[in-house]
Coordinates of C-alpha atoms and ligand atoms in Angstrom, one line a residue:
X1 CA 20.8 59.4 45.1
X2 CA 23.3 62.1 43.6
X3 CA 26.8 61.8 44.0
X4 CA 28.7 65.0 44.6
X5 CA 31.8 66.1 43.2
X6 CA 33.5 68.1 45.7
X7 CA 36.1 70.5 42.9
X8 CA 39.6 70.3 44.2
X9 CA 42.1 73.4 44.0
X10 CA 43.9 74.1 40.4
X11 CA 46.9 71.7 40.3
X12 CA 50.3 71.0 38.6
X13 CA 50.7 66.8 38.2
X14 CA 54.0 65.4 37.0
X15 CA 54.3 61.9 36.5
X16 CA 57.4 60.6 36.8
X17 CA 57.2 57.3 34.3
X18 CA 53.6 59.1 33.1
X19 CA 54.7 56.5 29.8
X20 CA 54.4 53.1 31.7
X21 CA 52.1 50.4 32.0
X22 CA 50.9 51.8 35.4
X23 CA 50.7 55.5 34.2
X24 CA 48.6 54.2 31.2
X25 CA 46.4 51.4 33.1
X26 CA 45.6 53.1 35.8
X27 CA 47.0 56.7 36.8
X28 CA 45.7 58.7 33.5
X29 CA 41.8 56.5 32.9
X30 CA 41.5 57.2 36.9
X31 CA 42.6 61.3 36.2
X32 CA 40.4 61.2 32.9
X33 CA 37.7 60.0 35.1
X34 CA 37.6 62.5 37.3
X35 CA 37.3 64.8 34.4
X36 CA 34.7 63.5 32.9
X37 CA 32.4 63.8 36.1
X38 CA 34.2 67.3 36.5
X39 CA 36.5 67.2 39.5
X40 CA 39.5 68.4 37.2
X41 CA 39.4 72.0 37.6
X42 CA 39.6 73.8 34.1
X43 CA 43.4 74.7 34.4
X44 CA 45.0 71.8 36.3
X45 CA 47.8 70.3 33.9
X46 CA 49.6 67.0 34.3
X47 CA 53.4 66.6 32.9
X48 CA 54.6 63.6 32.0
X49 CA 58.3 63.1 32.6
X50 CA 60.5 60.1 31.3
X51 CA 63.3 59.7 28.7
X52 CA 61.7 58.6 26.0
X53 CA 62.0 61.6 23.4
X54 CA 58.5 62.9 22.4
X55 CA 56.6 65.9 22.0
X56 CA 53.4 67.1 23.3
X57 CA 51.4 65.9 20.5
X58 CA 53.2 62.2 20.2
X59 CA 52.3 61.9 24.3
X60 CA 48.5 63.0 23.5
X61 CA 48.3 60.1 21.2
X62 CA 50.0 57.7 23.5
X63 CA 47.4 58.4 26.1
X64 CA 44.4 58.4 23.5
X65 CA 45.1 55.1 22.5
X66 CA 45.6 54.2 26.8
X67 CA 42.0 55.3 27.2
X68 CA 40.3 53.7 24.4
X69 CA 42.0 50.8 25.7
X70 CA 41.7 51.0 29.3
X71 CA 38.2 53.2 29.9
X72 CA 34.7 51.3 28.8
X73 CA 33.7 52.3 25.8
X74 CA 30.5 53.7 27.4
X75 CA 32.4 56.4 29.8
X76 CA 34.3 58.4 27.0
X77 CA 33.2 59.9 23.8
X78 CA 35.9 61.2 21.4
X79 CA 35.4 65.0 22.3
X80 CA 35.6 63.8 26.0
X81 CA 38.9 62.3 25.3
X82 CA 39.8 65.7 23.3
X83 CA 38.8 67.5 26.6
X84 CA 41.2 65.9 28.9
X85 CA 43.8 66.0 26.3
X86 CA 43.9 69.6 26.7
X87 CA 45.3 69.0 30.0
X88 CA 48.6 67.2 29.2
X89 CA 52.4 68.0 28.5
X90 CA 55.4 65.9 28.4
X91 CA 58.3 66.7 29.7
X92 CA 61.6 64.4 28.8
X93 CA 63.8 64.0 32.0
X94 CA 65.8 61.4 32.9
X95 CA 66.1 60.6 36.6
X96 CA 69.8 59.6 36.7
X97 CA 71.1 62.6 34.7
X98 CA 70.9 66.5 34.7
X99 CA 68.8 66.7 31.1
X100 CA 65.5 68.3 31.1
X101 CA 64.8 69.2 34.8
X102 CA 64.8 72.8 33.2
X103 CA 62.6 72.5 30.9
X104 CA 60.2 70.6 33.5
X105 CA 60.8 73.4 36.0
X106 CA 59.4 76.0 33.0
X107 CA 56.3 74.1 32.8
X108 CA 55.2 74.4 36.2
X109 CA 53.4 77.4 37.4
X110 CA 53.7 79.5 40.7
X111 CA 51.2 79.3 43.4
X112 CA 49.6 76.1 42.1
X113 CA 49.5 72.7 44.0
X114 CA 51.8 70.7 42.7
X115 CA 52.4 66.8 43.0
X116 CA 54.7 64.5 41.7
X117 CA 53.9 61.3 41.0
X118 CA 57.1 58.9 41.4
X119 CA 55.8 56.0 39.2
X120 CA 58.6 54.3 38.4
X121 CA 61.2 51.9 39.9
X122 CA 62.1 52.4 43.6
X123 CA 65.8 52.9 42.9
X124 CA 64.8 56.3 41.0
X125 CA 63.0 57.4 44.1
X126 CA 66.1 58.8 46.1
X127 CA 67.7 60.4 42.6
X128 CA 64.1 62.0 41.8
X129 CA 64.0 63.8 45.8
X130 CA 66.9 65.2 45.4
X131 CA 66.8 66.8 41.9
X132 CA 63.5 68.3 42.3
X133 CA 65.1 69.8 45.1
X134 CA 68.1 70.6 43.5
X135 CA 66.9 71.9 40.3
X136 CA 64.2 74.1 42.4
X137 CA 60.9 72.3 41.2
X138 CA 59.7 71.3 44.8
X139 CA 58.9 73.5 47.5
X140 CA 57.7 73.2 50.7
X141 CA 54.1 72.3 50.0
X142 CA 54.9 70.2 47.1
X143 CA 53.7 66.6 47.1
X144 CA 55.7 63.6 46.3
X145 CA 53.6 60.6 45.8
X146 CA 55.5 56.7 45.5
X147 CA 54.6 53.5 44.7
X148 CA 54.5 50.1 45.8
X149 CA 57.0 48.2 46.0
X150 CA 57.9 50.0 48.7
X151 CA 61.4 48.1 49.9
X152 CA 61.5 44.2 49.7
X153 CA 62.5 44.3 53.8
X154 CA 63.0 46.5 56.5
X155 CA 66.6 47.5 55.4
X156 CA 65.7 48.8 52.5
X157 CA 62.3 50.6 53.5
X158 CA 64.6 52.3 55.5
X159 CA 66.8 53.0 53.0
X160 CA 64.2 54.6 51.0
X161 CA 62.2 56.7 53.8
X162 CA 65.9 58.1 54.8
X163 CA 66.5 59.1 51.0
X164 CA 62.9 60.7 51.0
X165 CA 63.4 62.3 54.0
X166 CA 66.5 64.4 53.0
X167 CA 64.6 66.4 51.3
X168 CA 60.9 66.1 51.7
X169 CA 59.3 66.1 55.6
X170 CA 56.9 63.2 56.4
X171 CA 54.4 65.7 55.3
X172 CA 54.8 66.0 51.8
X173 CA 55.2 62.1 51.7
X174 CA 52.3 60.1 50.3
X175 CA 53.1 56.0 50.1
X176 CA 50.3 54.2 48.2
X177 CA 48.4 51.6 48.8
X178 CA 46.0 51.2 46.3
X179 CA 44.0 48.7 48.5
X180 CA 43.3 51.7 51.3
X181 CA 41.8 53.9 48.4
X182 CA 38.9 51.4 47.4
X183 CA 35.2 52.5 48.5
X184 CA 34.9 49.2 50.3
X185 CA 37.7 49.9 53.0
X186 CA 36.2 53.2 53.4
X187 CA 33.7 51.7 54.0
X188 CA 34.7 49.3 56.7
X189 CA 35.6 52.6 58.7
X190 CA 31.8 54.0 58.4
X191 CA 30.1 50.3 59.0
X192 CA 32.6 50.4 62.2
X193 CA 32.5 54.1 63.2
X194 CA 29.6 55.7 61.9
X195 CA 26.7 52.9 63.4
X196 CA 26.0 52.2 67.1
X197 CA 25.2 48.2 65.9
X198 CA 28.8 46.8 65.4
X199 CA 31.4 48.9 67.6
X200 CA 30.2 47.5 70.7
X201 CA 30.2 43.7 69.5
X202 CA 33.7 44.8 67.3
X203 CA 36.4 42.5 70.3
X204 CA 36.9 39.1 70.6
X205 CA 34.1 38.5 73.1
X206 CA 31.4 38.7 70.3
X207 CA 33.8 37.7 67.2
X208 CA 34.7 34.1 66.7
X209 CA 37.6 34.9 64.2
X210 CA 37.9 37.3 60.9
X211 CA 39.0 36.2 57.1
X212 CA 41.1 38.4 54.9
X213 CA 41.5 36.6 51.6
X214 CA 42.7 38.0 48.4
X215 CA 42.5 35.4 45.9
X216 CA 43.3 35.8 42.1
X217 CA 42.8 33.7 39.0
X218 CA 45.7 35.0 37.4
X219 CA 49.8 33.5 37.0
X220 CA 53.2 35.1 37.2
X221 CA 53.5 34.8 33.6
X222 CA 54.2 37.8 31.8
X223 CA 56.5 39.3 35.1
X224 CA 57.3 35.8 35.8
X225 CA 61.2 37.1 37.0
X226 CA 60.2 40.3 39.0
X227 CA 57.3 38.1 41.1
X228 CA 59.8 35.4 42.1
X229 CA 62.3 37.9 43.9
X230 CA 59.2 39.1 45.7
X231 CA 56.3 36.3 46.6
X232 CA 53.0 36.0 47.9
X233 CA 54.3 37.5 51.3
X234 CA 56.1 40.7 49.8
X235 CA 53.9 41.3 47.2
X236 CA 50.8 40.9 49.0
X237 CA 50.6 40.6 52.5
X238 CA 53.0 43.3 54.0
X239 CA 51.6 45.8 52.1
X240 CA 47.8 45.4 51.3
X241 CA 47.0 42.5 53.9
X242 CA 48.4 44.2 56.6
X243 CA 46.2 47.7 55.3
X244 CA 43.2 46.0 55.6
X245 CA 43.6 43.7 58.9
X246 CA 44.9 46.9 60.4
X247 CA 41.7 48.8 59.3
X248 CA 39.5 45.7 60.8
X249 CA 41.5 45.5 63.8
X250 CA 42.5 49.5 64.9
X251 CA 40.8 50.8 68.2
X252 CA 38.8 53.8 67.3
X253 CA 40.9 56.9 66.2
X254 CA 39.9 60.0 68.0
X255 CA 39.1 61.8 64.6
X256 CA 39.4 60.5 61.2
X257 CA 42.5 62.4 60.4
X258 CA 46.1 61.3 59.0
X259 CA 48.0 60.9 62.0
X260 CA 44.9 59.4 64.2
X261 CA 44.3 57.1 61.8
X262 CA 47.3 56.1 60.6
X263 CA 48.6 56.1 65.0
X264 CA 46.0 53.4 65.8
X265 CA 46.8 51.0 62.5
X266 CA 50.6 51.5 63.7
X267 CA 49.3 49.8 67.0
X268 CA 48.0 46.7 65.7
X269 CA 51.0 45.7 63.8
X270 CA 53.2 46.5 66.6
X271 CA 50.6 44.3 68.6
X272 CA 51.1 41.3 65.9
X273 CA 52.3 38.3 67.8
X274 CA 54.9 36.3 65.5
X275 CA 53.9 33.4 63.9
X276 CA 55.3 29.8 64.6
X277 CA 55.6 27.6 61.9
X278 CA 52.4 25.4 61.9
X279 CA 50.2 29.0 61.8
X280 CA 51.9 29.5 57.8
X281 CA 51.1 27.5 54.8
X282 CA 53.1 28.6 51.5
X283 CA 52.3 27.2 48.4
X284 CA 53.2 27.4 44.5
X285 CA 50.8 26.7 42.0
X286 CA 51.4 23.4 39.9
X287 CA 51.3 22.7 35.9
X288 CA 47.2 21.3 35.0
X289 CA 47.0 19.7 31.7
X290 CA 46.1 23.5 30.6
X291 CA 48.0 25.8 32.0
X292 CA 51.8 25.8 33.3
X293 CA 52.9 25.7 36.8
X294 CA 54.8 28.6 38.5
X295 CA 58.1 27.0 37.6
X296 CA 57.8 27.4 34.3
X297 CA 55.6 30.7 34.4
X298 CA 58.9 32.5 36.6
X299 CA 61.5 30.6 34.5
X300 CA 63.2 29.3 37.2
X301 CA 63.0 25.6 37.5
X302 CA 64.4 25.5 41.1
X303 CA 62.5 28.7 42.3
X304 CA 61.0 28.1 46.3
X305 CA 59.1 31.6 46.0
X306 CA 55.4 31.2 47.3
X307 CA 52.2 32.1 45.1
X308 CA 50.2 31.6 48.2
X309 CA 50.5 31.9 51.9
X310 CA 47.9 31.4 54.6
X311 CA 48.9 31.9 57.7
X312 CA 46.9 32.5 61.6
X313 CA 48.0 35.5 63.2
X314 CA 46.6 36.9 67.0
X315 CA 46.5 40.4 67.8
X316 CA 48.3 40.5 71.7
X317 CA 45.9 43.2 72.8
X318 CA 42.4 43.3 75.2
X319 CA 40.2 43.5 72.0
X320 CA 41.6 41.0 70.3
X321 CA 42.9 38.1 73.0
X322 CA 41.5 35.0 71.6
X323 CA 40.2 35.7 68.1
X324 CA 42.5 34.5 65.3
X325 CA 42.9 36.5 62.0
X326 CA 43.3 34.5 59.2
X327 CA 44.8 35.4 56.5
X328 CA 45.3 33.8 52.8
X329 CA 46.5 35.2 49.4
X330 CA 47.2 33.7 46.4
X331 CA 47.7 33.7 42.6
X332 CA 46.0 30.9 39.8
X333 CA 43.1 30.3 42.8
X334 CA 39.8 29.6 41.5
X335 CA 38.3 32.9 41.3
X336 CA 39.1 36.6 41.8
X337 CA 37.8 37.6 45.2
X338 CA 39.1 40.0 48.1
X339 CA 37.2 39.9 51.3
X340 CA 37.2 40.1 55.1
X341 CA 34.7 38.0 56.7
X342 CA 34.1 39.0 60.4
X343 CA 32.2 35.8 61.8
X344 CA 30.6 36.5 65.0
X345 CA 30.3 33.9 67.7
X346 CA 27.3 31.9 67.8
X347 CA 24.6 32.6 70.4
X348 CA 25.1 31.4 73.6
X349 CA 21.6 29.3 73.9
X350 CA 18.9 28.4 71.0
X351 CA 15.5 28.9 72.9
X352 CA 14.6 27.1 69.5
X353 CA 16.5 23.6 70.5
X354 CA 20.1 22.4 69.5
X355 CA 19.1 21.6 65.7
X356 CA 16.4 24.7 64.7
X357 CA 19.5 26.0 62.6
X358 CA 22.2 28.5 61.9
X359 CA 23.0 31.0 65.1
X360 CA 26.0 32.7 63.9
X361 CA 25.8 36.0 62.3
X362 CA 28.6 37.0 59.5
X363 CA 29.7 40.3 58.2
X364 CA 31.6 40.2 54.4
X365 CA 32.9 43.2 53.1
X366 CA 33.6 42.6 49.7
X367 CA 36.6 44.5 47.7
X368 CA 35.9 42.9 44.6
X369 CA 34.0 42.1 42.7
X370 CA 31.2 43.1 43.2
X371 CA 32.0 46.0 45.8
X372 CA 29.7 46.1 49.2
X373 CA 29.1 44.7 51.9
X374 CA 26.7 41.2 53.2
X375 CA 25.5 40.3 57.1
X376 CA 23.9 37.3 57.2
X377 CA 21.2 37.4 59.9
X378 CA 19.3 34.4 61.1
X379 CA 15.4 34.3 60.7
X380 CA 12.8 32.0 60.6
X381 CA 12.7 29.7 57.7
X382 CA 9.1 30.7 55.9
X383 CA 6.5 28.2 55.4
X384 CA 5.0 25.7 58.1
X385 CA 7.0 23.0 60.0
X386 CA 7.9 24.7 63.2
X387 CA 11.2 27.2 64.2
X388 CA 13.0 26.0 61.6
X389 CA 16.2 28.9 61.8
X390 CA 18.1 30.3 58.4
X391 CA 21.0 33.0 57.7
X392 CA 20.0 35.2 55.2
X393 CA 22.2 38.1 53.5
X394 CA 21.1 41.7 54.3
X395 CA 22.8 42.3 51.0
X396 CA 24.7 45.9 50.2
X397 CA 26.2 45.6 47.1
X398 CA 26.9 49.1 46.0
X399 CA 25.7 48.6 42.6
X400 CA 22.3 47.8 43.3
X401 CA 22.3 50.0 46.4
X402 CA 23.5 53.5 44.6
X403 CA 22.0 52.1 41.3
X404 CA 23.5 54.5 38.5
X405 CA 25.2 56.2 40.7
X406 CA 27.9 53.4 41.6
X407 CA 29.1 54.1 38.1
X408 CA 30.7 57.0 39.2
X409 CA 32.2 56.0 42.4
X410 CA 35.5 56.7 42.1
X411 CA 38.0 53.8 41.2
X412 CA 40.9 53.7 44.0
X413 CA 43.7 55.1 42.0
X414 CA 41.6 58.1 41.2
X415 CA 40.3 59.0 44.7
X416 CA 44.0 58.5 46.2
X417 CA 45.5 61.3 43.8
X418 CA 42.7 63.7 44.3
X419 CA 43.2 62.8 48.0
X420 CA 46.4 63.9 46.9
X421 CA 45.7 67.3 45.7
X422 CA 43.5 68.4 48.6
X423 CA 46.5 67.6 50.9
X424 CA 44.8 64.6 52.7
X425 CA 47.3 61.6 53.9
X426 CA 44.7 59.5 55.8
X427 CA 44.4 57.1 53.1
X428 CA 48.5 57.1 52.5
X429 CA 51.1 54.6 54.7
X430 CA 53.5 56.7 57.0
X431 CA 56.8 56.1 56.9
X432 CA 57.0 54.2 60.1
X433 CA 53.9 51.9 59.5
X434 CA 56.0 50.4 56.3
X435 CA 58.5 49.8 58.6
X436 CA 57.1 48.0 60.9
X437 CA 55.1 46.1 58.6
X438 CA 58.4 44.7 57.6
X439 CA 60.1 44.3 60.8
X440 CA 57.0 41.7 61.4
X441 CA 57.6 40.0 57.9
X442 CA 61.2 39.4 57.9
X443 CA 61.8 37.2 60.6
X444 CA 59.0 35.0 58.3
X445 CA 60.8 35.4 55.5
X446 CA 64.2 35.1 56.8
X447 CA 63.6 31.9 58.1
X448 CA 62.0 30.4 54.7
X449 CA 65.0 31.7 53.1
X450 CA 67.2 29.7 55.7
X451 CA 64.7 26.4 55.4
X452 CA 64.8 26.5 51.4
X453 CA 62.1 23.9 51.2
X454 CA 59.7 23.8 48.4
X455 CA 56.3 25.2 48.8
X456 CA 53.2 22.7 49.3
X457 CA 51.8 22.5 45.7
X458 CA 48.4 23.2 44.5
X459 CA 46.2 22.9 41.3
X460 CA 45.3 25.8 39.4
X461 CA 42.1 26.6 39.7
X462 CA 41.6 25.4 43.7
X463 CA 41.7 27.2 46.7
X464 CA 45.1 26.3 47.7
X465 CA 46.8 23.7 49.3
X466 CA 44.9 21.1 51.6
X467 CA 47.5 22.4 54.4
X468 CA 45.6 25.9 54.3
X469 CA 42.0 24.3 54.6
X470 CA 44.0 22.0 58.0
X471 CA 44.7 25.5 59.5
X472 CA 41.2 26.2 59.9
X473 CA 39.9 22.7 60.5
X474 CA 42.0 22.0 63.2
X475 CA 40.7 25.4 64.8
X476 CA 37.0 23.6 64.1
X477 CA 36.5 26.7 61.6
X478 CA 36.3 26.6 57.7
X479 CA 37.6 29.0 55.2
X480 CA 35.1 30.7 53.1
X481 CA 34.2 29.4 49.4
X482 CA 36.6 31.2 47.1
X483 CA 33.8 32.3 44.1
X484 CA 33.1 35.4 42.4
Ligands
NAP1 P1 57.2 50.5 33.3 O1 56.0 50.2 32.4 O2 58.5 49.9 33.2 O3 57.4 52.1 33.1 C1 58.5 52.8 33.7 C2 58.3 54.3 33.4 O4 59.4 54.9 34.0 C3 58.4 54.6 31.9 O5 57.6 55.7 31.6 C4 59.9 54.9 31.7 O6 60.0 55.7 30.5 C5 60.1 55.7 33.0 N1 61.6 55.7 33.3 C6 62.4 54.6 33.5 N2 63.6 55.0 33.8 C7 63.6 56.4 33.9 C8 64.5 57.4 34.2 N3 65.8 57.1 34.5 N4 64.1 58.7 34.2 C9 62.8 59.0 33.9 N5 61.9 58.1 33.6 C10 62.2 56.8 33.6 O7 56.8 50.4 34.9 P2 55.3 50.4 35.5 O8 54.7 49.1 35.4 O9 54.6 51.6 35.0 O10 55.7 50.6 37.1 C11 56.1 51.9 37.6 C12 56.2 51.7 39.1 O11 55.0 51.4 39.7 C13 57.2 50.6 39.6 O12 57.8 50.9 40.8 C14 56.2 49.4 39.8 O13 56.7 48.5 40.8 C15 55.0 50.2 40.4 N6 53.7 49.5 40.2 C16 53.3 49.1 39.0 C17 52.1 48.5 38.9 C18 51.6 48.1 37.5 O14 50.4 47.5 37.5 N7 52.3 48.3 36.4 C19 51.3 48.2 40.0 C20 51.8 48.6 41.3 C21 53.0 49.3 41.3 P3 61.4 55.8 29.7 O15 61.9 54.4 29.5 O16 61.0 56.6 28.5 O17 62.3 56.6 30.6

C-alpha cells in the first residue's frame, strides 16, 4: 500500500508562542513531518511570533535542537532538518503591546493562505483578534487557529467566542482538539459510515453499553498548579471525552462536511441527560511508597481537584434509550490507554446450550497505543470436545495492517494544521459545540465545588477507585482491563 500525499496550496503560518513547549513538542516535528514526506509546498513559510528577542538564525537553532529532540532519530537526517529550516522566520511581537506587528505584517506575502496559530495562553486570544485586525495582517480568508483550554466554564467560553467573533466569522475559526485529528477517530467515522456491517446494529437495540476511557500513567507534577485549577473533568472530559462519545454516538451526517458533522455531534450533547450523583466517581491519586500522591504533586495540601472521574451518562434519544456510556479518565492509572469499547448485546439464544461459551461480540477502537481497531467475534474453539464457543480479535492494528506505511500516517497535530491550510473545519469544534459542552459540565462541577468533599483515593498504578469498578458492577457490566 502507498500512501498519498495530497500537496496543499503555498501558505503563510505564524505561530503565535512558535517558542513554547507546545510549538516545539508538537506544532513544528508535526510541520517538519509533513515536509519530509513532501506536503510542504516549496515556498510555504512559517513565522514565529513571541517576545523573546531573536533573530532568524537564533530561532533556526531553537527549533533544530526541538527536532532532534522531539522527531526519532530515524525520520530526520541533518540535511532534512536544513531543508525545513529554510522555511522559518521569527518575528518578535508581543501580544499586549503595539511592537512588532509591522514588521510581522512585512513578512507576509499577498495572495497566500495564511493561518495564525494562537498557541499561547487563552487570555492573549481576544488581544491577538483584534491586532491582526487592527494592524491589517488578517483578511477575510485568513485562518485563526486556538488552543485548548478553551474557557474553564460556560461564562468564559463565551467570553472568548464573543472576543473571536469581533473580528473573525465562525468561518475563519478553527478550535482544536487534538483528539478529533488522530487516524483512529477518523476512523471510527469510516468503520461506522463507510461499511453496511455496523450502521444497522449502531442503537441501543443491538449495543449493550459503550466505554470511553483515557487512562494515563503519568502525575501533575511538573504543572502541578495549572492542573488543580482545572481537573480530570475540565481537562479531559469536556473537551476530548465529549469529541469522541459524540463521534460514537452522532446520527449519520448527511455529508461529511464541517457543519454536517459538526450539527449532528451538537445533537448528542444537547441530548446528554444530567447526571445524578451515584452515576460520578471522582478520585485523586494517593502517595505509594514510590511515588507522591497528588497533594503533594499540585502543592496544595488541601486541594479537592479530581485526577479521575468515571461517571454513567444516557443519551435521551431513540438510538440511544437504554444503553449507558461509560466514561472514565484519569492520571497515575496503570497504563496509558485511550479507547472506546462498543459491547454489543449478547445473542438472544445459544443453539450450542447455556455454557458452549462467549456470545457477545466487542468492537475496540484503540487511540493509543497501538493505533487500530479489534472485534472480537465468537467461533468455535479448535480441536475435539464438542461446540465449545470462543471470542477471538479480528485484529486491525494499523501498524501491522499498513505495514511501512503506518510510519507515515500523519500524527494528529500535523493532519489538523494542514486541515487547516486547505480550509477544512470538519475536524475543528464550533463555537457553539464548546458551549454546550460546558453548559452540561458545570452544573457537575458547580455542585462539587458547593460539596467540597475530598475525592475517593486510589493507588498509583490501579485502575482507579473501587467506587468506579461498583458503577459497572452494579449495572452487571465490567470495565475493561486498563493495559497497554
Ligand atoms: P509556553 O511554553 O508557556 O509558551 C508560551 C509561548 O507564548 C512562548 O513562545 C512565549 O514566548 C509566548 N508568549 C507569551 N506571552 C506572549 C505575549 N504577550 N506576546 C507574544 N507571545 C507571548 O506555553 P505552551 O505550553 O506552549 O502552551 C501554549 C498554549 O497551548 C496554552 O494555551 C496551553 O494551554 C496550550 N496547550 C499546551 C499544551 C502543551 O502540551 N504544552 C497542550 C495543549 C494545549 P515569549 O515569552 O518569548 O513571549
Amino acid at each position: 500500500m502507498v500512501s498519498r500525499v495530497i500537496p496543499v496550496e503555498t501558505f503563510d503560518l505564524v505561530i503565535f508562542g512558535g517558542t513554547g513547549d507546545l510549538a516545539r513538542r508538537k506544532i513544528l516535528p508535526g510541520l517538519f513531518r509533513r515536509f519530509r514526506v513532501g506536503q510542504m509546498p516549496e515556498e510555504a513559510r512559517i513565522i514565529a511570533a513571541a517576545r523573546g528577542d531573536m533573530d532568524r538564525a537564533a530561532f533556526q537553532a531553537m527549533v533544530r535542537d526541538a527536532l532532534i529532540e522531539f522527531v526519532e532519530p530515524e525520520a530526520r537526517s541533518s540535511e532534512m532538518i536544513e531543508g525545513f529550516l529554510n522555511h522559518l522566520d521569527y518575528a518578535s511581537v508581543d501580544a499586549m503591546g503595539e511592537s512588532g506587528w509591522d514588521t510581522l505584517r512585512g513578512k507576509l506575502r499577498d495572495g497566500k493562505i495564511r493561518a495564525f496559530y494562537f498557541s499561547v495562553a487563552p487570555s492573549l486570544f481576544g488581544a491577538i483578534a483584534e491586532r491582526l485586525k487592527t494592524y491589517g495582517l488578517a483578511n477575510e480568508d485568513s485562518r485563526i487557529v486556538v488552543e485548548k483550554p478553551f474557557g474553564r466554564d460556560l461564562e468564559s467560553a463565551k467570553i472568548l467566542n464573543k472576543g473571536l467573533a469581533e473580528y473573525f466569522d465562525e468561518s475563519q475559526i478553527y478550535r482544536i482538539d487534538h483528539y478529533l485529528g488522530k487516524e483512529t477517530v477518523q476512523n471510527l467515522m469510516a468503520v461506522r459510515f463507510g461499511n453496511i456491517l455496523f450502521e444497522p446494529l449502531w442503537n441501543a437495540q443491538y449495543i449493550d453499553h459503550v466505554q470511553i476511557t483515557v487512562a494515563e500513567t503519568v502525575g501533575v507534577g511538573g504543572r502541578g498548579s495549572y492542573y488543580d485549577k482545572s481537573g480530570a473533568m475540565r481537562d479531559m472530559v469536556q473537551n476530548h471525552i465529549m469529541q469522541l462519545l459524540c463521534l460514537t454516538a452522532m446520527e449519520p451526517p448527511a455529508r461529511f462536511e464541517p457543519d454536517a458533522v459538526r450539527d449532528e455531534k451538537l445533537k448528542v450533547i444537547r441530548a446528554l441527560d444530567p447526571v445524578t450523583v451515584q452515576d460520578v466517581v471522582r478520585g485523586q491519586y494517593q502517595e505509594t511508597s514510590d511515588l507522591a500522591g497528588y497533594l503533594e504533586d499540585s502543592e496544595n495540601p488541601d486541594s479537592n481537584t479530581e485526577s479521575f472521574v468515571a461517571m454513567k451518562l444516557e443519551i435521551a434519544n431513540w438510538r440511544w434509550q437504554g444503553t449507558p456510556f461509560y466514561i472514565r479518565t484519569g492520571k497515575r492509572l496503570r497504563a496509558r490507554m485511550s479507547e472506546i469499547v462498543i459491547r454489543f448485546r449478547e445473542i438472544p439464544h445459544s443453539i450450542f446450550g447455556a455454557d458452549s461459551g462467549s456470545k457477545a461480540n466487542e468492537l475496540s477502537i484503540r487511540l493509543q497505543p497501538n493505533e487500530g481497531m479489534d472485534l472480537r467475534v465468537t467461533i468455535k474453539e479448535p480441536g475435539p470436545g464438542g461446540m465449545r464457543l470462543v471470542d477471538v480479535p479480528l485484529d486491525m492494528t494499523f501498524a501491522k495492517v499498513l505495514g511501512p506505511d503506518a510510519d507515515d500516517v500523519p500524527d494528529a497535530y500535523e493532519r489538523l494544521i494542514m486541515d487547516v491550510i486547505r480550509g477544512n473545519q470538519t475536524l475543528f469544534m464550533r463555537g457553539d459545540e464548546v458551549e454546550a459542552a460546558w453548559a452540561w459540565t458545570d452544573p457537575i462541577i458547580s455542585a462539587w465545588e458547593e460539596a467540597d468533599k475530598r475525592p475517593a483515593p486510589y493507588d498509583s498504578g490501579s485502575s482507579g477507585p473501587e467506587e468506579a469498578l461498583a458503577l459497572m458492577h452494579r449495572d452487571n457490566r465490567r470495565w475493561k482491563e486498563i493495559r497497554s
